[in-house]
CSV table of C-alpha atoms and ligand atoms in Angstrom, one decimal:
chain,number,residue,atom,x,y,z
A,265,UNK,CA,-35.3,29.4,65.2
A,266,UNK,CA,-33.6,26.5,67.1
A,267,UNK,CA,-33.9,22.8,65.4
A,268,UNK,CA,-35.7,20.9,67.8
A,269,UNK,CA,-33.3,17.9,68.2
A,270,UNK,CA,-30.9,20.9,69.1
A,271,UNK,CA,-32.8,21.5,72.2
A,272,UNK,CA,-32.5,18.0,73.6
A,273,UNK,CA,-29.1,17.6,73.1
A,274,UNK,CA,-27.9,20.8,74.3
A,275,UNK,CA,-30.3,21.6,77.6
A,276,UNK,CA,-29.7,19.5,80.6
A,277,UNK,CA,-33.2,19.1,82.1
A,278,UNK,CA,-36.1,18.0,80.4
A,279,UNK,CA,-37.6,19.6,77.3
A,280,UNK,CA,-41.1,21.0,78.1
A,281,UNK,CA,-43.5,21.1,75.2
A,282,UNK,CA,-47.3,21.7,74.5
A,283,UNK,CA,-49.8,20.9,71.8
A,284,UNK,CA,-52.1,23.1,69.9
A,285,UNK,CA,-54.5,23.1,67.2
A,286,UNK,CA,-55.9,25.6,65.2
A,287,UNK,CA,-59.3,26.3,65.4
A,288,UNK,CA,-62.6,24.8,63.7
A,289,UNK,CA,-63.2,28.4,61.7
A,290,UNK,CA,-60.6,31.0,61.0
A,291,UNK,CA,-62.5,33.8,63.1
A,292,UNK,CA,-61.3,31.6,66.3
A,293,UNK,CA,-57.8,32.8,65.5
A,294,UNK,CA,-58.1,35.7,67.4
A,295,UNK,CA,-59.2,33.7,70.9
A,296,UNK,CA,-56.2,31.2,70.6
A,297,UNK,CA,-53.8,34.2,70.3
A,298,UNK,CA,-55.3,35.6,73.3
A,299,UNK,CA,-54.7,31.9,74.8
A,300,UNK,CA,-51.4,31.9,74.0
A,301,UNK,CA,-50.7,35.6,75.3
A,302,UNK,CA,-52.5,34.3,78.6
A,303,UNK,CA,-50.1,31.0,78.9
A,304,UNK,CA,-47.1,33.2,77.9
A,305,UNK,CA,-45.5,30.4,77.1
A,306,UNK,CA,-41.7,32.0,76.7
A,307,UNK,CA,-41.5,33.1,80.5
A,308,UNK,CA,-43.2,29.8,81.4
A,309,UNK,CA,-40.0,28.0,80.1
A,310,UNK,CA,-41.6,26.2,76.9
A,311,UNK,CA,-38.6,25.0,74.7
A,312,UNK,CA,-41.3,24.5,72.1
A,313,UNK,CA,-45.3,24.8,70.9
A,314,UNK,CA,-46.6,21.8,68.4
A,315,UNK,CA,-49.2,22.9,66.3
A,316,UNK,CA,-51.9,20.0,65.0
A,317,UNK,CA,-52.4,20.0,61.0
A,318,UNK,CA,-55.9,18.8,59.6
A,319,UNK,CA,-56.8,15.9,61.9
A,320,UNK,CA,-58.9,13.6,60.5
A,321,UNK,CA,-57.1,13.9,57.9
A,322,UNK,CA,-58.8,16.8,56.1
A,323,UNK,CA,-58.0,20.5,57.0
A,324,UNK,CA,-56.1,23.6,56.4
A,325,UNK,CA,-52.3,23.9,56.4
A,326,UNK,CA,-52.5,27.4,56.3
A,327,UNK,CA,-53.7,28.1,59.7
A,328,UNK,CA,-51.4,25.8,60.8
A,329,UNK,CA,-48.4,27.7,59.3
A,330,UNK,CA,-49.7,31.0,60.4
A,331,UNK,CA,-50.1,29.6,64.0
A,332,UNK,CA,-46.4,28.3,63.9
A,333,UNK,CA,-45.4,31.6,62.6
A,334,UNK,CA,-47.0,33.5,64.7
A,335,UNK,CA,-45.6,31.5,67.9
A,336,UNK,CA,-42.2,32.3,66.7
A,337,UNK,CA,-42.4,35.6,65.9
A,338,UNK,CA,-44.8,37.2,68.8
A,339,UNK,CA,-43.2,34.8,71.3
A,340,UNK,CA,-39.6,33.9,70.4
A,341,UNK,CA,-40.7,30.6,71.2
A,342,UNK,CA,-39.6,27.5,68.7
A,343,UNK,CA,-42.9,26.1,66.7
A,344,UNK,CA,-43.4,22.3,65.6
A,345,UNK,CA,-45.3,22.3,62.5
A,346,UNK,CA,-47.7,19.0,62.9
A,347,UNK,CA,-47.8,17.8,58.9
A,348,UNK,CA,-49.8,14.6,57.6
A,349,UNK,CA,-48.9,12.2,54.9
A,350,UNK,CA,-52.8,10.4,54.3
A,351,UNK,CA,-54.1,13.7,51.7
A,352,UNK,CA,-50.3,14.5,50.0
A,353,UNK,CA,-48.4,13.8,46.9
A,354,UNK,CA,-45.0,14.6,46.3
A,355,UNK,CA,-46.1,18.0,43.8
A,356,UNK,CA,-48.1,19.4,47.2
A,357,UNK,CA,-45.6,18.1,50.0
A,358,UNK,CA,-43.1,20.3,47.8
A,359,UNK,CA,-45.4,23.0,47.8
A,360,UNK,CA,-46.3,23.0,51.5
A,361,UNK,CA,-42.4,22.3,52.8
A,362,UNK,CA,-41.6,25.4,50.7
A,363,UNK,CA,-44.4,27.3,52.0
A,364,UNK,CA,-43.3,26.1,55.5
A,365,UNK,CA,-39.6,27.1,55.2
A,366,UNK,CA,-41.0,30.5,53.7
A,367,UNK,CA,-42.6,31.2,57.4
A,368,UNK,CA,-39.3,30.4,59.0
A,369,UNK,CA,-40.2,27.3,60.8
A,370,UNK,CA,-37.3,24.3,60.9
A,371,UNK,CA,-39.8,21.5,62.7
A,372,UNK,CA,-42.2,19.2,61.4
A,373,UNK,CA,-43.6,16.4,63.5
A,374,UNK,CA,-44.1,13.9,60.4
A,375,UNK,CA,-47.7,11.3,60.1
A,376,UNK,CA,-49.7,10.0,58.7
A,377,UNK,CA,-52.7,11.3,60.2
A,378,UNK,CA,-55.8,9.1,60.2
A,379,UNK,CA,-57.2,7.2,57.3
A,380,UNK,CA,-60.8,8.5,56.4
A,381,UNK,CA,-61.9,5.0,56.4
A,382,UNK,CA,-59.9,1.3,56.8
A,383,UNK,CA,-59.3,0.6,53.2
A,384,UNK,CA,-58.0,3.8,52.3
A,385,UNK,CA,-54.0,4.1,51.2
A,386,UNK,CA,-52.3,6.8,49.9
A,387,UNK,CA,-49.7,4.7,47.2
A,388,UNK,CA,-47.2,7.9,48.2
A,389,UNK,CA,-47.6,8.2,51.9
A,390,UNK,CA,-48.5,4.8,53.1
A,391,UNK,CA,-47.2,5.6,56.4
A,392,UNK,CA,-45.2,8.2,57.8
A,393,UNK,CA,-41.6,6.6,57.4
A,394,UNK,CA,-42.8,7.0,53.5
A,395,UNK,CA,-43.3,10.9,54.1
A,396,UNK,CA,-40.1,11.5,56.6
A,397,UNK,CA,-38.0,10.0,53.5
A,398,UNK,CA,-39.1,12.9,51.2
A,399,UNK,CA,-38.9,15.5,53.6
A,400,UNK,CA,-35.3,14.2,54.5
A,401,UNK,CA,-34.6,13.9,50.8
A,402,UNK,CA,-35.6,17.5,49.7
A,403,UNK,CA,-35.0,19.5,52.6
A,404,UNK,CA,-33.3,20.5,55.8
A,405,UNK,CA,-36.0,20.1,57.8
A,406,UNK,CA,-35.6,19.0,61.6
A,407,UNK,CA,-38.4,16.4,61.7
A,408,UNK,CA,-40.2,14.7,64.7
A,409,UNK,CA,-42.6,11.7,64.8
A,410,UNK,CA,-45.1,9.8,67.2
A,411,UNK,CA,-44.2,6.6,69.0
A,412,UNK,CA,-47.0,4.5,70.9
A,413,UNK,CA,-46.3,3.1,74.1
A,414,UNK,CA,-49.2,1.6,74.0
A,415,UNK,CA,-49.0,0.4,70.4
A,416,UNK,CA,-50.8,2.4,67.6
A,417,UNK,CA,-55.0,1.5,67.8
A,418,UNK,CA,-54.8,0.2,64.1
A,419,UNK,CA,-52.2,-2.4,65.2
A,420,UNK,CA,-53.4,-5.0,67.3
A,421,UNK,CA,-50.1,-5.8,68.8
A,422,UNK,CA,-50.0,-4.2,72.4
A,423,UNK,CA,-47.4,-2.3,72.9
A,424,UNK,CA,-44.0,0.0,70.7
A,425,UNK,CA,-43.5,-1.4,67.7
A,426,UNK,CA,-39.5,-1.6,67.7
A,427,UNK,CA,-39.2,-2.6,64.1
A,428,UNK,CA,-41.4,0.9,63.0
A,429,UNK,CA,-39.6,3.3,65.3
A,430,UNK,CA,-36.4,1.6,63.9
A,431,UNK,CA,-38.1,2.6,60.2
A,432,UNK,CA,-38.7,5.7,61.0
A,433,UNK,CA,-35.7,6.5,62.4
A,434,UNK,CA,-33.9,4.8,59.3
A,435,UNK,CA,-35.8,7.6,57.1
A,436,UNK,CA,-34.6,10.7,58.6
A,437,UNK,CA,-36.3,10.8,62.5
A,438,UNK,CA,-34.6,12.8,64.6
A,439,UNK,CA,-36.6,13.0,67.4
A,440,UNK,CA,-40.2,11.4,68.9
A,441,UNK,CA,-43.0,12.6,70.8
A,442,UNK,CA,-45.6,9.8,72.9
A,443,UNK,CA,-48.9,9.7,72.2
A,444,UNK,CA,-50.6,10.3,76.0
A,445,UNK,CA,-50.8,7.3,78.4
A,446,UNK,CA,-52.1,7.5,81.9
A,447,UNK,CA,-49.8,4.3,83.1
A,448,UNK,CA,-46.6,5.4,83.5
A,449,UNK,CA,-45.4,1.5,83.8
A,450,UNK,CA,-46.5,1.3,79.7
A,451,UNK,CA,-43.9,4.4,79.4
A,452,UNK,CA,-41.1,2.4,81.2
A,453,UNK,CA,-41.3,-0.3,79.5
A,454,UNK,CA,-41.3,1.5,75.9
A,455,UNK,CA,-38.2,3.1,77.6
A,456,UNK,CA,-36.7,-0.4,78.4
A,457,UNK,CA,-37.3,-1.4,74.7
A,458,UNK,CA,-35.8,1.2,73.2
A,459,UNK,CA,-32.5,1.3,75.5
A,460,UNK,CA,-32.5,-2.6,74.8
A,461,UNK,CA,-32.5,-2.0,70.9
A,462,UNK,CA,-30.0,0.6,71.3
A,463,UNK,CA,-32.2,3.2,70.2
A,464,UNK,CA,-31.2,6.9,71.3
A,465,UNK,CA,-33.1,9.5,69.4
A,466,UNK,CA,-34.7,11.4,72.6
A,467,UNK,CA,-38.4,11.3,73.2
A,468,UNK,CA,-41.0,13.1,74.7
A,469,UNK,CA,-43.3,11.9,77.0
A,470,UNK,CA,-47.3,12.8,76.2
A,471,UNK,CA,-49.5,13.5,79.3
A,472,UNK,CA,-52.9,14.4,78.6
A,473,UNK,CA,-54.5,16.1,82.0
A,474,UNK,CA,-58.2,14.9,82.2
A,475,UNK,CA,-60.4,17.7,82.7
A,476,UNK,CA,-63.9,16.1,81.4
A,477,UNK,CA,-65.3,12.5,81.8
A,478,UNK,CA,-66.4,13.1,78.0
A,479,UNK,CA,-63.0,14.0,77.0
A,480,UNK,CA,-61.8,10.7,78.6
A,481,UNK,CA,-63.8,8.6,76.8
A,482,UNK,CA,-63.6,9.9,73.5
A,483,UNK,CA,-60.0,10.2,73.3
A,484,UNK,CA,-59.3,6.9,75.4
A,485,UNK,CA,-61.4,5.4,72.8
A,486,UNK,CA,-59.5,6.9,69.6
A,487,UNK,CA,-56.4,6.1,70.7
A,488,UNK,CA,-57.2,2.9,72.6
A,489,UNK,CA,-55.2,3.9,75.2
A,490,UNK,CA,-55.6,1.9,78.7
A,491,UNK,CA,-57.1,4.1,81.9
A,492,UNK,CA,-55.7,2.7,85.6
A,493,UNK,CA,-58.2,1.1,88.2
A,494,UNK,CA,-57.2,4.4,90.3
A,495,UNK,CA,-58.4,7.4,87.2
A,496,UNK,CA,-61.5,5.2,86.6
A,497,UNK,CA,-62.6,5.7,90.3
A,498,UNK,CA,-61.3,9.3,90.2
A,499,UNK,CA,-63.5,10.2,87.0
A,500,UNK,CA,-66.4,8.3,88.8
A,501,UNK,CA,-66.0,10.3,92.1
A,502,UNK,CA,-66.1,13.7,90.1
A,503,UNK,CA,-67.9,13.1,87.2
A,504,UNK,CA,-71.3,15.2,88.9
A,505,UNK,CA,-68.7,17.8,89.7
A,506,UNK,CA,-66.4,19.4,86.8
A,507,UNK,CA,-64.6,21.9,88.7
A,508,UNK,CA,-63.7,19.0,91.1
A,509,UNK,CA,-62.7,16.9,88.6
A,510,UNK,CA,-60.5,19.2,86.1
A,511,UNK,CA,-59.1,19.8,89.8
A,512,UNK,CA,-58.5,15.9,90.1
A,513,UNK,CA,-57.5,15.4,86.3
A,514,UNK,CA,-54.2,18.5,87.1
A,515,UNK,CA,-53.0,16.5,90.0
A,516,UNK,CA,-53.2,12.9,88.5
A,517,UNK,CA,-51.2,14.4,85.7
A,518,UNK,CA,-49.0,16.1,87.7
A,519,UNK,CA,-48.8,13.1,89.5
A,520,UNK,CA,-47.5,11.5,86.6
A,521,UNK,CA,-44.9,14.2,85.6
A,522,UNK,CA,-43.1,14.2,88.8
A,523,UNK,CA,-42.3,10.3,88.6
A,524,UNK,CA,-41.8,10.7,84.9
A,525,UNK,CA,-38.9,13.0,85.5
A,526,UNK,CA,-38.0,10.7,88.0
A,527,UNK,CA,-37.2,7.9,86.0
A,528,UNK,CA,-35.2,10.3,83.7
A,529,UNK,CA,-37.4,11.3,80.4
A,530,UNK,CA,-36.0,13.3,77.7
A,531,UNK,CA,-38.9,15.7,77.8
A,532,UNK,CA,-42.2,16.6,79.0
A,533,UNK,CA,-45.5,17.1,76.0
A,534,UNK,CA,-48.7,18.4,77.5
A,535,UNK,CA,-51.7,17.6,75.6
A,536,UNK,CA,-53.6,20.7,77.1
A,537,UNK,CA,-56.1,20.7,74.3
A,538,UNK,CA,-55.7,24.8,74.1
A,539,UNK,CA,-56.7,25.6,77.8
A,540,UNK,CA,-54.8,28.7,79.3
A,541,UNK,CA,-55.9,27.6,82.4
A,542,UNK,CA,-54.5,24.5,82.5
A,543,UNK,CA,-51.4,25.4,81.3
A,544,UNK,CA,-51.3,28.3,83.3
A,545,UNK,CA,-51.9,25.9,86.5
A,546,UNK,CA,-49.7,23.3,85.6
A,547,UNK,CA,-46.4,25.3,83.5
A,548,UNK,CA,-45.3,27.0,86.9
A,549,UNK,CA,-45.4,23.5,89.0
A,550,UNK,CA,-43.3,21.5,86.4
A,551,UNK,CA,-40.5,24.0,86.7
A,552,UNK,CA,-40.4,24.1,89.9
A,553,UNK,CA,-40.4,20.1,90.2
A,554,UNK,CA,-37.2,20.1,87.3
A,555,UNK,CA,-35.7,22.9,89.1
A,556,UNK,CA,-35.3,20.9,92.3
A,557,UNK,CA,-34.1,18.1,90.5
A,558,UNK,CA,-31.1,19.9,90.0
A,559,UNK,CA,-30.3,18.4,86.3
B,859,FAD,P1,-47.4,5.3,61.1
B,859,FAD,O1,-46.2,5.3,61.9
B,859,FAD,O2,-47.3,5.2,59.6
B,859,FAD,O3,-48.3,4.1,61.6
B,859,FAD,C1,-49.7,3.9,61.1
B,859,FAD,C2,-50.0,2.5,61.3
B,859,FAD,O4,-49.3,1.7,60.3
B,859,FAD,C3,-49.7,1.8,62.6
B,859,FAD,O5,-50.7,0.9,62.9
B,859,FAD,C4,-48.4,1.2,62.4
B,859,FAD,O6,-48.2,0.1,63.2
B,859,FAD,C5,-48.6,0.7,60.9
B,859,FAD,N1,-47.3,0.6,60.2
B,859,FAD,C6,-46.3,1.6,60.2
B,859,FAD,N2,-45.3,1.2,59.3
B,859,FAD,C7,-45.7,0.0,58.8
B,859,FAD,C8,-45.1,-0.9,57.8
B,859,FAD,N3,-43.9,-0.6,57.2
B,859,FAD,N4,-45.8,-2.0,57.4
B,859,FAD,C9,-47.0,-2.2,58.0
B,859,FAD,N5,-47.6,-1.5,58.9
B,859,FAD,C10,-47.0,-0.3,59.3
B,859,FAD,N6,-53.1,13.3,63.4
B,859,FAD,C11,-53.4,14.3,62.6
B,859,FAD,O7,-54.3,14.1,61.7
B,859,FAD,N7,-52.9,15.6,62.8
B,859,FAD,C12,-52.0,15.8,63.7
B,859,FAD,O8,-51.5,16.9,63.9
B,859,FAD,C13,-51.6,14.7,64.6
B,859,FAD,N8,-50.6,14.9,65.6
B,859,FAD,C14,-50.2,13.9,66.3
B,859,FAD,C15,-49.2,14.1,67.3
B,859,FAD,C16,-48.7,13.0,68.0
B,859,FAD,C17,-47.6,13.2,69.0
B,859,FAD,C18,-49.3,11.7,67.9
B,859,FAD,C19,-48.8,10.6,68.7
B,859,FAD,C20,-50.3,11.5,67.0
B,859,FAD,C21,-50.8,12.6,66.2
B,859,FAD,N9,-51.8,12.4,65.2
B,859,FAD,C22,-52.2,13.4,64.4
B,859,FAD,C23,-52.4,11.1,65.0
B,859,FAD,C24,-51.7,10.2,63.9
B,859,FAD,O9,-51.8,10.8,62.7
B,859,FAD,C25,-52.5,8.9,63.9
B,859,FAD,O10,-52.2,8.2,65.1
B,859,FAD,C26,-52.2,8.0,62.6
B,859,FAD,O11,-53.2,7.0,62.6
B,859,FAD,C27,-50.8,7.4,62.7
B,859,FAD,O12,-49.8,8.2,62.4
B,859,FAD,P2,-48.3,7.8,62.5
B,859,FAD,O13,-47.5,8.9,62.0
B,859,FAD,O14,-48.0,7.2,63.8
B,859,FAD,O15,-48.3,6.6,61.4
């Protein structure tokens, strides 16, 4: 399959992307498939699916893999193989990048992944620049990595960190995905930051449609993301009414797309949090927006 960075460089609108992740037990294999088969993500123009690895930092790699694989080969669509640093040493990185390559996949969105608690460190894998090295070193991987507009919740510096993105872009990076944000103005000025430090690996922008006030709050809260005067009175007006407010939460992200692609993003990364539905609603309506945009 295609290298990601590929992909950005060669198309001449926006990259469109979505997130998976496997599920909880291995007999919700089957469902997800049907999911996928539902979004039929090929004909809905998706350059490439992400699939999440172990979050929490636990987990199985395996369904991972045979997720990836299984987007590649059913839909002809490229697959981004999520992989964390926080549980690895260099014997099983060697063993799961050979396992990886063995599927056929080229992608791996490189982290960390979250510490089980604050004083843990993996002396290998510190952080994720530590992990992008090795895969660099030892393969020919295309690898991916998160960038924060917001600033990462661990850090308590508000905003990118210029000096990490430059890191991991020194270790092999070659290209980024945002974690979600719901103020586009937070994206622009990560934007502006990177153009000013003349950094010009593309990057994906992460929109996260609301469909539950529950949702919100938990992942608003892991991420310590910040949520606009205008959602907060949105999520209150609907939060008695969940059809109106998945309804609500497709439009304000929508909302966002279409001045996102305005202001010239590399790419688009929905975090859709496995929902056909949502995809289904919301696939068709991006393509249509980039297609008038005439890129
Ligand atoms: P890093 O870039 O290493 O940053 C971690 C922390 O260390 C930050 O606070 C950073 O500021 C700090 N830091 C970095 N470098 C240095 C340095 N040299 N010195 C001092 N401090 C430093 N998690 C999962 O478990 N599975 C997934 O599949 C997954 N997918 C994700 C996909 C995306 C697009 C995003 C944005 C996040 C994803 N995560 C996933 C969450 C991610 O693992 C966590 O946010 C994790 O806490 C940080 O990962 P990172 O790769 O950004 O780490």
């Amino acid at each position: 399959m295609t290298k990601i960075s590929e992909i950005y460089h060669t198309k001449s609108s926006p990259v469109l992307s979505f997130e998976i992740f496997p599920p909880k037990k291995e007999s919700g294999i089957t469902s997800l498939y049907q999911t996928l088969d539902e979004v039929n993500p090929q004909k809905m123009g998706v350059d490439y699916i992400s699939v999440t690895y172990g979050a929490g930092g636990s987990g199985d790699n395996t369904m991972t893999r045979d997720l990836a694989q299984y987007i590649q080969t059913h839909f002809g669509v490229t697959a981004l193989h999520h992989l964390t640093g926080v549980n690895q040493t260099p014997e099983s990185l060697r063993h799961n990048l050979a396992k990886i390559k063995q599927a056929g996949i080229e992608n791996i969105l490189a982290l960390r992944g979250d510490l089980p608690d604050s004083d843990y460190v993996n002396a290998d894998y510190p952080y994720a620049k530590d992990l992008i090295c090795d895969i660099k070193q030892a393969s020919t991987f295309n690898i991916g990595a998160a960038i924060y507009p917001e600033g990462h919740v661990d850090n308590p510096i508000t905003g990118i960190s210029v000096a990490g993105i430059k890191e991991k872009i020194a270790s092999g990076t070659d290209f980024l995905i945002s974690q979600f944000f719901f103020e586009n103005d937070v994206y622009y000025h990560m934007q502006e930051a990177l153009k000013n430090n003349y950094i010009k690996v593309p990057v994906s922008a992460g929109v996260m449609p609301i469909i539950s006030k529950a949702q919100v709050e938990r992942m608003t809260y892991m991420i310590g993301s910040s949520l606009p005067a205008r959602l907060v009175k949105m999520i209150h007006k609907y939060e008695n009414n969940s059809d109106d407010l998945k309804k609500a939460g497709i439009e304000y992200a929508l909302e966002q797309i279409q001045d996102l692609l305005d202001h010239g993003v590399d790419g688009i990364h929905l975090y859709a949090m496995n929902r056909p539905n949502v995809l289904k609603s919301m696939l068709p309506i991006i393509n249509q927006e980039i297609a008038s945009k005439h890129f």
